[in-house]
Amino acid sequence: MSGRVLNEEFAETEARKYAYDFDYRMHDYMLRTFRDLLPPGRALELGCFEGEFTKKLAAIFSDLTVVEGSSDLIGVARTKAPPPVAFVLSRFEAFQPEQRFDAVFLIHTLEHMDAPVDLLKRIGTWLTPQGRLFLVVPNAHAASRQIAVEMGLIAEPTAVTEGEYLHGHRRTYNAQTLLADVQAAGLRPLETGGVFFKPFANFQFDKLMKTDIVGDGYMEGCFKLGRKHPDLCASIYAICESTAGTEL
């Protein structure tokens, strides 16, 4: 990620927000998806944006470390996280932990990386023998994105749009390419799938959620339907363990 200014990549423009209310609603659905496979112990979050997911992780893990490359975002996230959370200002490529972690969370972050497989390999060396990586990325084949392709708004599902690129995206994953990167990094997927069937774009969901058109019941229905149709979900995920015993 050399040459990139991380304090600028989350800046919002008139054409595109960096994060929507819809994104924050997805945090609970992600954690519900992970619930049965969350291990106890030490946790690491790689990339925190403004700390909303950090706050939820801190309610689950009493020992939580957050690594973030943007000093501005750490400043905001610190105000939302309880004091025991340890923040480290570092690019992921330079971070070297002193201890291993039982759970590592890489949520909507891998798509920002210039060398994603290299990062996944490093994460594998940070896991305890029973440790797990919880990896989530936006889904190129989400129903809303496929609709945008048919409308001529996006060239093809895995394209990186101009707005996405300005916000730091370097690729758009589908289930096959995500699994390929996981396996190339020497990680073993324990479970893969999708989170939340997504018929609308983020900005459309934000508008609809302010009306009585899309309420909690509809959102719950989309979550349950997503378990049956992961290929059409907003996000795809892989819960992984390391196959290597590399020393720190």
Tab-separated table of C-alpha atoms in Angstrom:
chain	number	residue	atom	x	y	z
A	1	MET	CA	0.000	0.000	0.000
A	2	SER	CA	3.006	2.241	-0.478
A	3	GLY	CA	2.172	5.739	-1.659
A	4	ARG	CA	-1.458	5.595	-0.535
A	5	VAL	CA	-2.754	8.228	1.879
A	6	LEU	CA	-5.084	6.261	4.152
A	7	ASN	CA	-6.453	9.368	5.888
A	8	GLU	CA	-7.941	10.404	2.528
A	9	GLU	CA	-9.472	7.155	1.276
A	10	PHE	CA	-12.508	7.305	3.551
A	11	ALA	CA	-13.437	10.857	2.512
A	12	GLU	CA	-17.021	11.129	1.257
A	13	THR	CA	-17.994	12.876	-1.965
A	14	GLU	CA	-21.257	14.196	-3.386
A	15	ALA	CA	-21.522	11.066	-5.517
A	16	ARG	CA	-20.606	8.401	-2.970
A	17	LYS	CA	-20.591	7.888	0.784
A	18	TYR	CA	-17.947	5.693	2.377
A	19	ALA	CA	-20.361	4.061	4.831
A	20	TYR	CA	-24.148	3.890	4.875
A	21	ASP	CA	-26.626	3.134	7.647
A	22	PHE	CA	-27.163	-0.142	5.791
A	23	ASP	CA	-23.502	-1.059	6.400
A	24	TYR	CA	-23.926	-0.642	10.154
A	25	ARG	CA	-27.066	-2.786	10.142
A	26	MET	CA	-24.992	-5.555	8.546
A	27	HIS	CA	-22.646	-5.775	11.554
A	28	ASP	CA	-25.229	-7.557	13.679
A	29	TYR	CA	-26.056	-9.971	10.877
A	30	MET	CA	-22.362	-10.787	10.453
A	31	LEU	CA	-21.946	-11.509	14.145
A	32	ARG	CA	-25.094	-13.646	14.154
A	33	THR	CA	-23.602	-15.616	11.262
A	34	PHE	CA	-20.342	-16.113	13.175
A	35	ARG	CA	-21.903	-16.722	16.591
A	36	ASP	CA	-21.475	-20.489	16.858
A	37	LEU	CA	-17.849	-20.396	15.700
A	38	LEU	CA	-16.559	-17.466	17.775
A	39	PRO	CA	-13.771	-18.724	20.070
A	40	PRO	CA	-12.957	-17.267	23.489
A	41	GLY	CA	-9.646	-15.524	24.071
A	42	ARG	CA	-7.619	-12.730	22.460
A	43	ALA	CA	-9.071	-10.954	19.419
A	44	LEU	CA	-7.626	-8.729	16.696
A	45	GLU	CA	-9.530	-6.380	14.407
A	46	LEU	CA	-7.712	-5.256	11.267
A	47	GLY	CA	-9.187	-1.937	10.146
A	48	CYS	CA	-11.788	-0.225	12.295
A	49	PHE	CA	-13.215	2.696	10.273
A	50	GLU	CA	-15.020	4.774	12.955
A	51	GLY	CA	-15.277	2.028	15.545
A	52	GLU	CA	-18.859	0.782	15.270
A	53	PHE	CA	-17.845	-2.853	14.729
A	54	THR	CA	-15.030	-2.405	17.258
A	55	LYS	CA	-17.618	-1.512	19.885
A	56	LYS	CA	-19.541	-4.713	19.165
A	57	LEU	CA	-16.391	-6.850	19.288
A	58	ALA	CA	-15.397	-5.260	22.613
A	59	ALA	CA	-18.691	-6.469	24.085
A	60	ILE	CA	-17.683	-10.041	23.134
A	61	PHE	CA	-13.914	-10.043	23.727
A	62	SER	CA	-12.350	-8.569	26.869
A	63	ASP	CA	-8.917	-8.664	25.198
A	64	LEU	CA	-9.187	-6.812	21.882
A	65	THR	CA	-6.447	-5.197	19.793
A	66	VAL	CA	-7.243	-2.973	16.810
A	67	VAL	CA	-4.743	-2.213	14.049
A	68	GLU	CA	-5.607	0.726	11.785
A	69	GLY	CA	-3.493	2.652	9.275
A	70	SER	CA	-5.425	5.921	9.553
A	71	SER	CA	-4.676	8.117	12.555
A	72	ASP	CA	-7.888	10.058	11.945
A	73	LEU	CA	-10.015	6.921	12.172
A	74	ILE	CA	-8.305	5.748	15.347
A	75	GLY	CA	-9.107	9.131	16.880
A	76	VAL	CA	-12.807	8.605	16.189
A	77	ALA	CA	-12.876	4.897	17.113
A	78	ARG	CA	-11.232	5.530	20.500
A	79	THR	CA	-14.244	7.600	21.542
A	80	LYS	CA	-16.586	4.651	20.940
A	81	ALA	CA	-14.567	1.748	22.330
A	82	PRO	CA	-14.157	0.964	26.042
A	83	PRO	CA	-10.722	1.715	27.573
A	84	PRO	CA	-9.356	-1.871	27.566
A	85	VAL	CA	-9.299	-1.906	23.738
A	86	ALA	CA	-5.722	-1.438	22.502
A	87	PHE	CA	-5.289	0.620	19.317
A	88	VAL	CA	-2.175	0.304	17.167
A	89	LEU	CA	-1.456	2.826	14.404
A	90	SER	CA	0.200	0.727	11.727
A	91	ARG	CA	-0.188	-0.534	8.214
A	92	PHE	CA	-1.005	-4.216	8.238
A	93	GLU	CA	2.162	-5.030	6.320
A	94	ALA	CA	4.292	-3.568	9.133
A	95	PHE	CA	2.353	-4.909	12.113
A	96	GLN	CA	4.121	-7.611	14.118
A	97	PRO	CA	2.245	-8.899	17.194
A	98	GLU	CA	4.040	-10.161	20.270
A	99	GLN	CA	1.375	-12.801	20.934
A	100	ARG	CA	-0.963	-14.875	18.814
A	101	PHE	CA	-4.707	-14.319	18.561
A	102	ASP	CA	-7.661	-16.677	18.951
A	103	ALA	CA	-9.859	-14.619	16.618
A	104	VAL	CA	-8.894	-12.209	13.839
A	105	PHE	CA	-11.510	-10.079	12.090
A	106	LEU	CA	-10.906	-8.727	8.584
A	107	ILE	CA	-14.248	-7.166	7.684
A	108	HIS	CA	-14.687	-5.406	4.322
A	109	THR	CA	-10.947	-4.751	4.255
A	110	LEU	CA	-9.239	-7.397	2.114
A	111	GLU	CA	-10.614	-5.774	-1.052
A	112	HIS	CA	-8.549	-2.680	-0.161
A	113	MET	CA	-5.235	-4.520	-0.102
A	114	ASP	CA	-2.624	-4.276	-2.849
A	115	ALA	CA	-1.312	-7.753	-1.947
A	116	PRO	CA	-4.212	-9.637	-0.307
A	117	VAL	CA	-2.640	-13.114	-0.359
A	118	ASP	CA	0.487	-11.813	1.357
A	119	LEU	CA	-1.645	-10.310	4.121
A	120	LEU	CA	-3.622	-13.537	4.552
A	121	LYS	CA	-0.363	-15.479	4.833
A	122	ARG	CA	0.808	-13.131	7.597
A	123	ILE	CA	-2.496	-13.443	9.435
A	124	GLY	CA	-2.070	-17.223	9.379
A	125	THR	CA	1.107	-16.829	11.452
A	126	TRP	CA	-0.739	-14.671	14.006
A	127	LEU	CA	-3.349	-17.312	14.874
A	128	THR	CA	-3.162	-19.640	17.849
A	129	PRO	CA	-3.378	-23.363	16.985
A	130	GLN	CA	-7.156	-23.154	17.504
A	131	GLY	CA	-7.411	-19.586	16.200
A	132	ARG	CA	-9.813	-18.491	13.473
A	133	LEU	CA	-9.869	-15.744	10.878
A	134	PHE	CA	-13.289	-14.206	10.213
A	135	LEU	CA	-13.044	-12.770	6.709
A	136	VAL	CA	-15.820	-10.791	5.013
A	137	VAL	CA	-15.790	-8.923	1.679
A	138	PRO	CA	-18.422	-7.252	-0.515
A	139	ASN	CA	-19.914	-9.704	-3.007
A	140	ALA	CA	-19.491	-9.031	-6.737
A	141	HIS	CA	-22.573	-11.155	-7.454
A	142	ALA	CA	-24.949	-9.499	-4.991
A	143	ALA	CA	-28.398	-9.205	-6.572
A	144	SER	CA	-28.240	-5.402	-6.415
A	145	ARG	CA	-24.874	-5.341	-8.185
A	146	GLN	CA	-26.064	-7.685	-10.926
A	147	ILE	CA	-29.037	-5.376	-11.462
A	148	ALA	CA	-26.607	-2.445	-11.764
A	149	VAL	CA	-24.690	-4.370	-14.441
A	150	GLU	CA	-27.901	-4.990	-16.417
A	151	MET	CA	-28.704	-1.276	-16.115
A	152	GLY	CA	-25.319	-0.401	-17.597
A	153	LEU	CA	-24.107	1.291	-14.406
A	154	ILE	CA	-21.236	-1.170	-13.868
A	155	ALA	CA	-19.234	-2.788	-16.664
A	156	GLU	CA	-19.277	-6.275	-15.122
A	157	PRO	CA	-19.793	-7.691	-11.625
A	158	THR	CA	-16.139	-7.835	-10.548
A	159	ALA	CA	-15.264	-4.375	-11.899
A	160	VAL	CA	-13.915	-1.763	-9.486
A	161	THR	CA	-15.861	1.437	-10.099
A	162	GLU	CA	-14.240	4.860	-9.944
A	163	GLY	CA	-15.958	5.613	-6.650
A	164	GLU	CA	-14.825	2.302	-5.157
A	165	TYR	CA	-11.251	2.916	-6.280
A	166	LEU	CA	-11.172	6.372	-4.701
A	167	HIS	CA	-12.316	4.753	-1.462
A	168	GLY	CA	-9.420	2.320	-1.579
A	169	HIS	CA	-10.920	-0.745	-3.267
A	170	ARG	CA	-8.485	-2.635	-5.467
A	171	ARG	CA	-10.644	-5.642	-6.383
A	172	THR	CA	-14.201	-6.953	-6.130
A	173	TYR	CA	-14.415	-10.543	-4.946
A	174	ASN	CA	-16.815	-13.308	-5.822
A	175	ALA	CA	-17.021	-16.578	-3.908
A	176	GLN	CA	-14.528	-18.334	-6.201
A	177	THR	CA	-11.834	-15.634	-6.122
A	178	LEU	CA	-12.143	-15.214	-2.360
A	179	LEU	CA	-11.692	-18.950	-1.830
A	180	ALA	CA	-8.735	-18.961	-4.236
A	181	ASP	CA	-6.945	-16.264	-2.219
A	182	VAL	CA	-7.687	-18.049	1.054
A	183	GLN	CA	-6.242	-21.312	-0.243
A	184	ALA	CA	-3.247	-19.604	-1.887
A	185	ALA	CA	-2.407	-18.172	1.534
A	186	GLY	CA	-2.320	-21.629	3.107
A	187	LEU	CA	-5.515	-21.148	5.116
A	188	ARG	CA	-8.198	-23.798	5.548
A	189	PRO	CA	-11.818	-22.615	5.239
A	190	LEU	CA	-14.023	-24.077	7.970
A	191	GLU	CA	-17.173	-22.413	6.680
A	192	THR	CA	-18.066	-20.155	3.760
A	193	GLY	CA	-21.282	-18.433	2.786
A	194	GLY	CA	-23.103	-15.163	2.354
A	195	VAL	CA	-24.591	-12.538	4.645
A	196	PHE	CA	-27.937	-10.894	3.813
A	197	PHE	CA	-29.759	-11.235	0.486
A	198	LYS	CA	-29.408	-7.806	-1.114
A	199	PRO	CA	-32.041	-6.648	-3.634
A	200	PHE	CA	-31.204	-2.923	-3.358
A	201	ALA	CA	-28.093	-0.754	-3.403
A	202	ASN	CA	-26.858	0.678	-0.101
A	203	PHE	CA	-28.222	4.159	-0.751
A	204	GLN	CA	-31.595	2.679	-1.720
A	205	PHE	CA	-31.746	0.681	1.502
A	206	ASP	CA	-30.919	3.835	3.481
A	207	LYS	CA	-33.878	5.633	1.914
A	208	LEU	CA	-36.255	2.689	2.298
A	209	MET	CA	-35.323	2.030	5.924
A	210	LYS	CA	-36.522	5.553	6.778
A	211	THR	CA	-40.019	4.600	5.604
A	212	ASP	CA	-42.429	1.819	6.522
A	213	ILE	CA	-41.619	0.034	3.245
A	214	VAL	CA	-38.583	-1.777	4.679
A	215	GLY	CA	-38.882	-2.590	8.372
A	216	ASP	CA	-37.226	-5.045	10.719
A	217	GLY	CA	-39.338	-7.921	9.414
A	218	TYR	CA	-38.205	-7.352	5.838
A	219	MET	CA	-34.563	-7.094	6.944
A	220	GLU	CA	-34.878	-10.335	8.900
A	221	GLY	CA	-36.378	-12.003	5.844
A	222	CYS	CA	-33.423	-10.884	3.714
A	223	PHE	CA	-31.009	-12.249	6.315
A	224	LYS	CA	-32.718	-15.647	6.397
A	225	LEU	CA	-33.003	-15.797	2.597
A	226	GLY	CA	-29.303	-15.028	2.336
A	227	ARG	CA	-28.513	-18.248	4.214
A	228	LYS	CA	-30.203	-20.118	1.357
A	229	HIS	CA	-28.771	-18.022	-1.499
A	230	PRO	CA	-25.251	-16.910	-0.519
A	231	ASP	CA	-24.386	-16.100	-4.129
A	232	LEU	CA	-26.868	-13.172	-4.072
A	233	CYS	CA	-25.844	-11.725	-0.700
A	234	ALA	CA	-24.411	-8.323	0.135
A	235	SER	CA	-21.252	-9.930	1.509
A	236	ILE	CA	-19.481	-13.247	1.274
A	237	TYR	CA	-17.410	-14.699	4.091
A	238	ALA	CA	-14.889	-17.367	4.978
A	239	ILE	CA	-14.085	-18.557	8.492
A	240	CYS	CA	-10.569	-19.969	8.304
A	241	GLU	CA	-7.886	-21.668	10.338
A	242	SER	CA	-4.168	-21.817	9.683
A	243	THR	CA	-2.536	-24.941	8.289
A	244	ALA	CA	0.959	-23.760	9.253
A	245	GLY	CA	2.815	-23.592	12.538
A	246	THR	CA	5.042	-20.634	11.679
A	247	GLU	CA	6.669	-18.985	14.681
A	248	LEU	CA	6.077	-15.340	15.491
